[in-house]
Each structure stands twice: as C-alpha cells, then as structure tokens.
Tab-separated table of C-alpha atoms in Angstrom:
chain	number	residue	atom	x	y	z
X	636	MET	CA	-22.270	-1.128	16.365
X	637	ASN	CA	-23.222	0.250	19.847
X	638	GLU	CA	-22.629	3.800	19.466
X	639	GLU	CA	-21.659	4.001	22.900
X	640	SER	CA	-18.764	2.333	22.664
X	641	VAL	CA	-17.300	4.634	20.016
X	642	ARG	CA	-15.240	7.643	21.748
X	643	PRO	CA	-16.021	11.112	21.454
X	644	GLU	CA	-12.904	12.026	20.306
X	645	GLU	CA	-12.944	9.917	17.638
X	646	VAL	CA	-16.019	11.229	16.369
X	647	GLU	CA	-13.571	14.121	16.122
X	648	ARG	CA	-11.279	13.007	14.635
X	649	ALA	CA	-13.875	11.706	11.850
X	650	GLY	CA	-15.069	15.020	12.010
X	651	ALA	CA	-11.631	16.711	11.257
X	652	TRP	CA	-11.003	13.603	8.408
X	653	LEU	CA	-13.979	15.217	6.637
X	654	THR	CA	-12.832	18.538	6.805
X	655	GLN	CA	-9.312	18.421	5.620
X	656	HIS	CA	-10.805	16.527	2.763
X	657	GLY	CA	-13.916	19.629	2.076
X	658	LEU	CA	-16.576	17.596	2.875
X	659	ALA	CA	-17.058	19.617	6.159
X	660	ASP	CA	-20.729	19.760	5.414
X	661	VAL	CA	-21.157	15.653	5.922
X	662	ARG	CA	-21.540	14.987	9.925
X	663	PRO	CA	-19.797	12.394	11.141
X	664	THR	CA	-21.130	9.560	12.727
X	665	PRO	CA	-20.085	6.424	14.765
X	666	LEU	CA	-20.148	4.429	12.160
X	667	LEU	CA	-17.569	6.738	10.097
X	668	ALA	CA	-15.076	7.325	13.163
X	669	THR	CA	-15.184	3.165	13.548
X	670	ARG	CA	-14.567	2.894	10.096
X	671	LEU	CA	-11.427	5.558	10.265
X	672	ALA	CA	-10.082	3.949	13.204
X	673	VAL	CA	-9.654	1.112	12.384
X	674	ARG	CA	-8.315	1.674	9.192
X	675	ARG	CA	-5.471	4.061	11.003
X	676	ARG	CA	-4.831	0.881	13.107
X	677	ALA	CA	-4.518	-1.479	9.601
X	678	ARG	CA	-2.139	0.905	8.291
X	679	LEU	CA	0.055	1.963	11.426
X	680	ALA	CA	0.643	-2.281	11.561
X	681	ALA	CA	1.501	-2.255	7.751
X	682	ALA	CA	3.898	0.495	8.476
X	683	VAL	CA	5.645	-1.659	11.213
X	684	LEU	CA	5.426	-4.855	8.528
X	685	LEU	CA	7.371	-3.176	5.710
X	686	ALA	CA	10.190	-1.656	8.412
X	687	ALA	CA	10.278	-5.670	9.444
X	688	PHE	CA	10.481	-6.189	5.836
X	689	ILE	CA	13.037	-4.501	5.721
X	690	ILE	CA	15.255	-5.266	8.045
X	691	ALA	CA	14.721	-8.726	7.219
X	692	VAL	CA	16.128	-8.069	3.413
X	693	ALA	CA	19.001	-5.622	5.153
X	694	LEU	CA	19.569	-8.358	8.023
X	695	VAL	CA	20.264	-11.673	4.742
X	696	ARG	CA	21.998	-8.906	3.356
X	697	VAL	CA	24.833	-8.376	5.894
X	698	GLY	CA	24.826	-12.229	6.997
X	699	ASP	CA	26.069	-12.552	3.526
X	700	LEU	CA	27.896	-10.263	3.036
X	701	SER	CA	29.533	-10.610	6.899
X	702	ALA	CA	29.722	-14.650	5.477
X	703	ASP	CA	31.712	-13.425	2.010
X	704	ALA	CA	34.149	-11.494	5.024
X	705	ALA	CA	35.441	-14.781	6.840
X	706	ALA	CA	35.927	-16.617	3.638
X	707	ASP	CA	38.340	-13.743	2.210
X	708	GLY	CA	35.661	-13.232	-0.805
X	709	ALA	CA	32.780	-13.300	-2.292
X	710	GLY	CA	31.369	-16.946	-2.368
X	711	SER	CA	28.369	-17.900	-4.606
X	712	PRO	CA	24.443	-17.542	-3.952
X	713	ARG	CA	23.615	-18.793	-0.288
X	714	TYR	CA	20.637	-20.533	-1.071
X	715	GLY	CA	19.389	-20.958	2.261
X	716	SER	CA	19.245	-17.254	2.850
X	717	LEU	CA	17.684	-17.116	-0.039
X	718	LEU	CA	14.476	-19.227	1.152
X	719	ALA	CA	14.272	-17.642	4.389
X	720	LEU	CA	13.804	-14.244	2.565
X	721	THR	CA	11.082	-16.134	0.185
X	722	ALA	CA	9.775	-17.527	3.713
X	723	VAL	CA	8.987	-13.837	5.031
X	724	VAL	CA	7.837	-12.707	1.757
X	725	VAL	CA	5.072	-15.029	2.001
X	726	ALA	CA	4.579	-14.142	5.818
X	727	LEU	CA	4.531	-10.329	4.460
X	728	VAL	CA	1.837	-11.327	2.182
X	729	LEU	CA	0.048	-13.392	4.357
X	730	ALA	CA	0.152	-10.660	6.907
X	731	GLN	CA	-0.966	-8.093	4.769
X	732	SER	CA	-3.936	-9.660	3.618
X	733	LEU	CA	-5.415	-10.960	7.390
X	734	LEU	CA	-4.728	-6.792	8.078
X	735	ASP	CA	-7.306	-6.221	5.330
X	736	ARG	CA	-9.673	-9.053	6.575
X	737	TRP	CA	-10.068	-6.963	9.739
X	738	VAL	CA	-10.589	-4.354	8.415
X	739	ARG	CA	-13.700	-5.731	6.237
X	740	ARG	CA	-14.281	-7.183	9.449
X	741	VAL	CA	-14.994	-4.184	11.043
X	742	ASP	CA	-16.965	-2.833	7.592
X	743	ARG	CA	-19.029	-5.525	7.505
X	744	ARG	CA	-20.015	-5.508	11.670
X	745	ALA	CA	-20.503	-1.495	11.276
X	746	GLY	CA	-23.123	-2.722	8.048
X	747	ALA	CA	-24.829	-4.458	9.805
X	748	THR	CA	-25.899	-1.815	11.796
X	749	LEU	CA	-27.721	-0.123	9.022
X	750	PRO	CA	-32.042	-0.443	8.771
X	751	ARG	CA	-31.296	-0.114	4.973
X	752	ARG	CA	-27.364	-0.419	2.442
X	753	ALA	CA	-26.970	1.749	-0.530
X	754	ALA	CA	-24.926	2.006	-3.588
X	755	HIS	CA	-22.588	3.716	-5.569
X	756	PRO	CA	-23.930	5.310	-8.674
X	757	VAL	CA	-21.852	3.992	-10.738
X	758	ARG	CA	-19.064	1.375	-10.681
X	759	LEU	CA	-16.081	1.730	-8.850
X	760	GLY	CA	-13.569	-0.006	-10.769
X	761	TRP	CA	-9.773	1.051	-10.570
X	762	ARG	CA	-9.753	3.954	-12.565
X	763	THR	CA	-12.191	5.833	-10.649
X	764	VAL	CA	-10.605	4.708	-7.112
X	765	LEU	CA	-6.649	4.840	-8.190
X	766	GLY	CA	-6.817	7.080	-11.702
X	767	THR	CA	-4.824	5.875	-14.219
X	768	PRO	CA	-2.243	8.332	-13.819
X	769	ARG	CA	-1.155	6.658	-10.805
X	770	ALA	CA	-2.131	3.006	-11.673
X	771	ALA	CA	0.407	3.564	-14.602
X	772	PHE	CA	3.075	4.610	-12.879
X	773	ALA	CA	2.690	1.921	-10.047
X	774	VAL	CA	3.355	-0.340	-12.998
X	775	ALA	CA	5.955	0.965	-14.270
X	776	THR	CA	7.661	1.512	-11.398
X	777	PHE	CA	8.038	-1.950	-10.249
X	778	ALA	CA	8.669	-2.930	-14.187
X	779	GLY	CA	11.322	-0.540	-14.275
X	780	ALA	CA	12.637	-2.148	-11.114
X	781	THR	CA	12.471	-5.572	-11.886
X	782	ALA	CA	14.213	-4.820	-15.497
X	783	MET	CA	17.197	-3.225	-13.841
X	784	ALA	CA	17.253	-5.585	-11.839
X	785	ILE	CA	17.470	-8.653	-14.436
X	786	GLY	CA	19.569	-6.917	-16.096
X	787	ALA	CA	22.084	-7.019	-13.119
X	788	LEU	CA	22.076	-10.781	-13.012
X	789	THR	CA	24.116	-10.828	-16.524
X	790	ALA	CA	26.890	-8.999	-14.412
X	791	ASP	CA	30.646	-10.998	-14.171
X	792	ASP	CA	30.687	-9.973	-10.260
X	793	ALA	CA	28.508	-12.969	-8.137
X	794	ALA	CA	28.442	-10.134	-5.314
X	795	ALA	CA	26.274	-8.450	-7.844
X	796	ARG	CA	24.276	-10.889	-8.989
X	797	TYR	CA	23.402	-12.646	-5.368
X	798	ALA	CA	22.391	-8.576	-4.510
X	799	ALA	CA	20.138	-8.796	-8.323
X	800	LEU	CA	17.855	-12.370	-6.589
X	801	LEU	CA	17.869	-10.671	-3.130
X	802	LEU	CA	15.753	-7.440	-5.070
X	803	LEU	CA	13.767	-9.534	-7.620
X	804	ILE	CA	12.697	-11.555	-4.736
X	805	GLY	CA	11.796	-8.551	-2.734
X	806	LEU	CA	10.255	-6.413	-5.571
X	807	PHE	CA	8.071	-9.881	-6.225
X	808	GLY	CA	6.908	-9.745	-2.676
X	809	ALA	CA	6.015	-6.497	-2.490
X	810	ALA	CA	4.191	-6.180	-6.195
X	811	VAL	CA	1.722	-9.567	-4.476
X	812	GLY	CA	0.977	-7.234	-1.900
X	813	THR	CA	-0.239	-4.153	-3.808
X	814	VAL	CA	-2.267	-6.720	-5.572
X	815	VAL	CA	-3.930	-8.280	-2.895
X	816	GLN	CA	-4.424	-5.014	-0.873
X	817	LEU	CA	-5.886	-3.225	-4.458
X	818	ARG	CA	-8.242	-6.132	-4.593
X	819	HIS	CA	-9.519	-5.531	-1.571
X	820	VAL	CA	-10.002	-1.993	-1.787
X	821	LEU	CA	-11.725	-2.205	-4.556
X	822	THR	CA	-14.436	-5.282	-3.796
X	823	HIS	CA	-15.166	-4.786	-0.401
X	824	PRO	CA	-19.189	-4.163	-0.065
X	825	VAL	CA	-20.253	-0.559	0.125
X	826	VAL	CA	-20.936	0.572	4.033
X	827	ALA	CA	-23.429	3.704	3.473
X	828	ASP	CA	-27.261	4.182	4.294
X	829	ASP	CA	-27.401	8.180	2.722
X	830	GLU	CA	-24.962	9.675	0.087
X	831	ALA	CA	-22.992	11.746	2.728
X	832	SER	CA	-21.867	8.384	3.546
X	833	LEU	CA	-21.429	7.243	0.641
X	834	THR	CA	-19.371	9.994	-0.548
X	835	ALA	CA	-17.005	8.931	2.779
X	836	ASP	CA	-17.411	5.429	1.586
X	837	VAL	CA	-15.721	6.195	-1.559
X	838	LEU	CA	-12.949	8.706	0.139
X	839	MET	CA	-11.492	5.641	2.030
X	840	ARG	CA	-11.533	3.811	-0.614
X	841	VAL	CA	-9.300	6.529	-2.906
X	842	GLU	CA	-7.020	7.501	0.077
X	843	ASP	CA	-6.345	3.343	0.560
X	844	ALA	CA	-5.758	2.494	-2.710
X	845	ARG	CA	-3.172	5.695	-3.109
X	846	GLU	CA	-2.174	4.518	0.246
X	847	VAL	CA	-0.977	1.128	-1.298
X	848	ALA	CA	0.087	2.070	-4.555
X	849	THR	CA	2.552	4.517	-3.753
X	850	PRO	CA	5.761	1.829	-4.411
X	851	THR	CA	7.799	2.358	-1.130
X	852	VAL	CA	9.048	-0.744	-1.204
X	853	VAL	CA	10.596	-0.284	-4.060
X	854	TRP	CA	12.181	2.942	-2.974
X	855	SER	CA	13.209	1.390	-0.215
X	856	LEU	CA	14.539	-2.071	-1.744
X	857	PRO	CA	17.715	-0.713	-3.158
X	858	VAL	CA	19.476	0.935	-0.323
X	859	VAL	CA	19.952	-2.344	1.618
X	860	SER	CA	20.188	-4.665	-1.130
X	861	VAL	CA	22.844	-2.983	-4.376
X	862	PHE	CA	23.893	-0.196	-2.985
X	863	ASP	CA	26.770	-2.107	-1.288
X	864	THR	CA	27.811	-4.268	-4.566
X	865	GLY	CA	30.420	-2.333	-6.183
X	866	LEU	CA	28.715	-1.625	-9.889
X	867	GLY	CA	29.258	1.820	-9.757
X	868	TRP	CA	26.813	2.284	-12.655
X	869	TRP	CA	23.807	-0.356	-11.179
X	870	ASN	CA	24.474	1.609	-7.606
X	871	ALA	CA	23.991	5.321	-10.034
X	872	ALA	CA	21.043	4.461	-12.342
X	873	TRP	CA	18.962	3.151	-8.663
X	874	LEU	CA	19.647	6.173	-7.381
X	875	VAL	CA	17.970	8.940	-10.605
X	876	PHE	CA	15.117	5.252	-10.557
X	877	VAL	CA	14.346	6.451	-7.666
X	878	ALA	CA	14.416	10.332	-7.718
X	879	LEU	CA	12.996	11.009	-11.203
X	880	SER	CA	10.195	8.309	-9.373
X	881	ALA	CA	9.842	10.287	-6.917
X	882	VAL	CA	9.594	13.218	-8.753
X	883	THR	CA	6.949	11.225	-11.363
X	884	LEU	CA	4.850	10.619	-7.730
X	885	ALA	CA	4.872	14.344	-6.933
X	886	LEU	CA	3.654	15.808	-10.254
X	887	ILE	CA	0.990	13.292	-10.745
X	888	THR	CA	-0.345	13.961	-6.520
X	889	ALA	CA	0.100	17.779	-7.899
X	890	ARG	CA	-2.010	17.325	-11.150
X	891	THR	CA	-4.815	14.527	-10.108
X	892	ALA	CA	-7.761	15.760	-8.302
X	893	GLN	CA	-7.776	15.824	-4.244
X	894	SER	CA	-9.145	12.318	-3.429
X	895	GLY	CA	-12.691	14.452	-2.183
X	896	THR	CA	-13.326	15.701	-5.533
X	897	VAL	CA	-13.023	12.393	-6.430
X	898	ALA	CA	-15.680	11.225	-4.013
X	899	ARG	CA	-18.424	13.701	-4.607
X	900	HIS	CA	-17.706	13.115	-7.781
X	901	ALA	CA	-17.857	9.430	-8.095
X	902	THR	CA	-21.520	10.239	-5.721
X	903	THR	CA	-23.006	12.313	-8.453
X	904	ALA	CA	-22.314	10.862	-11.266
X	905	ARG	CA	-25.291	8.904	-13.018
C-alpha cells in the first residue's frame, strides 16, 4: 500500500474515529485510514442495497394489489411475483457477499505491506465480537418475525396469506445475508503488527458485527408487505413487535460495553 495514495483527510477521519471510541492514544496510520475508508463505502453501498430490496418488495406488493383491484377482488398468490422476489433475495445475498469480498481484498492488500503480522491473544469468537445479548436478540427477532408470518398462513384471508409469503421470503433472504456477513466478520484475517493496530482491528470487527446484527430489514419489511392486509390483529401485533424489539435493542446498547472497551479488553486479555 502506497502511503502517499492515502488522502490526509482520510487519516484525520481515522484519528477522529479512534478518539470517538476512546482510543485517542492510538496513532492513526494510512493503513487504518484505508481500512476505515473501504468500510464506510461498503456500508453506504449496503444501505443502498437494503433500500433497493425494500423497494422491490413494495413494488411486488403494489403490483399485485393493482392486479387484484383490476380483477375486482383478491386473487390467488401470483407465483411469478414470488419467483421474482426470490430472485431479488438471491441477488441481495450475492451483492452483500461481493461487498464483503471487496472489504477483505482491501484488508489483504493492506496486510501484505506489513513487515510482520500480529495475532490476537484470545480467539475472537462471536461472543467476543458480537456479544451474547446482541446475538440472542438477533436470533429472537428473526424467530419472532418468522413465527408471526407463519401464523398468518393459517388466516382465511387470501391477501394476508400472500403477504405472509412475501414476508417469509424477505426474512429468509435477510437471515441468510446476516449469517454470511457475520461469517466474513469473524473469519477474515487479522491486519495488525502491534498492540495498537490489534485493538483497532478488534474495534472494526465489533462495529461491523453490531451493524450487521441490527434487524433493520425485519423492522422495515412489514411496512411494505403487511399493513394493507386488513387483519387488524396482525397489524397491531407487528407494531407491538417492532416497538418492543427497538426498545430491547436500545436497552442492550445502553447496558453492554462500548466497542472501544470490548476491543481493549480483547487485546489485553491473556
């Protein structure tokens, strides 16, 4: 990695990032600035992907509602639309994998410039990087949303059953994407040559894992697939579910250690 190719403002951003996370004593380096820059761009691209995914689900739903209105009533599920949405889900997972691969490629190139490589003193499993409360919350959120969607399949309303199918496809894609991204976060090689860069490496992993585990899609999908079904109890249940899960995540965030604290603990543990 050519240090001259790293813009000074990127190094300044890296310094601000370290200070924000209680690591003001760590010197920002061009290597760190490069790794942070690619993560910012990847997160922006991932946000655009998720927005496009939500829009795709909404378009499928609107298209079917328009067809139902033209037919003067709710028809049977349109399997062509379901297949199209499945293709969108596959494309989402592949695109997320490509973004992760891009980040890892930049990390590999940065690591190749190091004269020596350091190793974490402890194994960085999911309990260290993500934490048990957040992992349990993510699993419970997906499980709860899936159970509610499956429960709607027993409703007499054909429109509600079709909305539940759309929701299940979307939830499946979101769950697979989350697992794939978390695997990349946990398994990509360490890029560090001293304790300071090791701490920054852990900090990036913790931030990446927490970002991936936030169930944004689970909260967004019902808005475009559920709230027009006419099942008042289902709509109310989803509103309560989203509100309670958001409050739960806020409590977990408030009660768990900051990412900088986790990083320092992981690099000093023996």
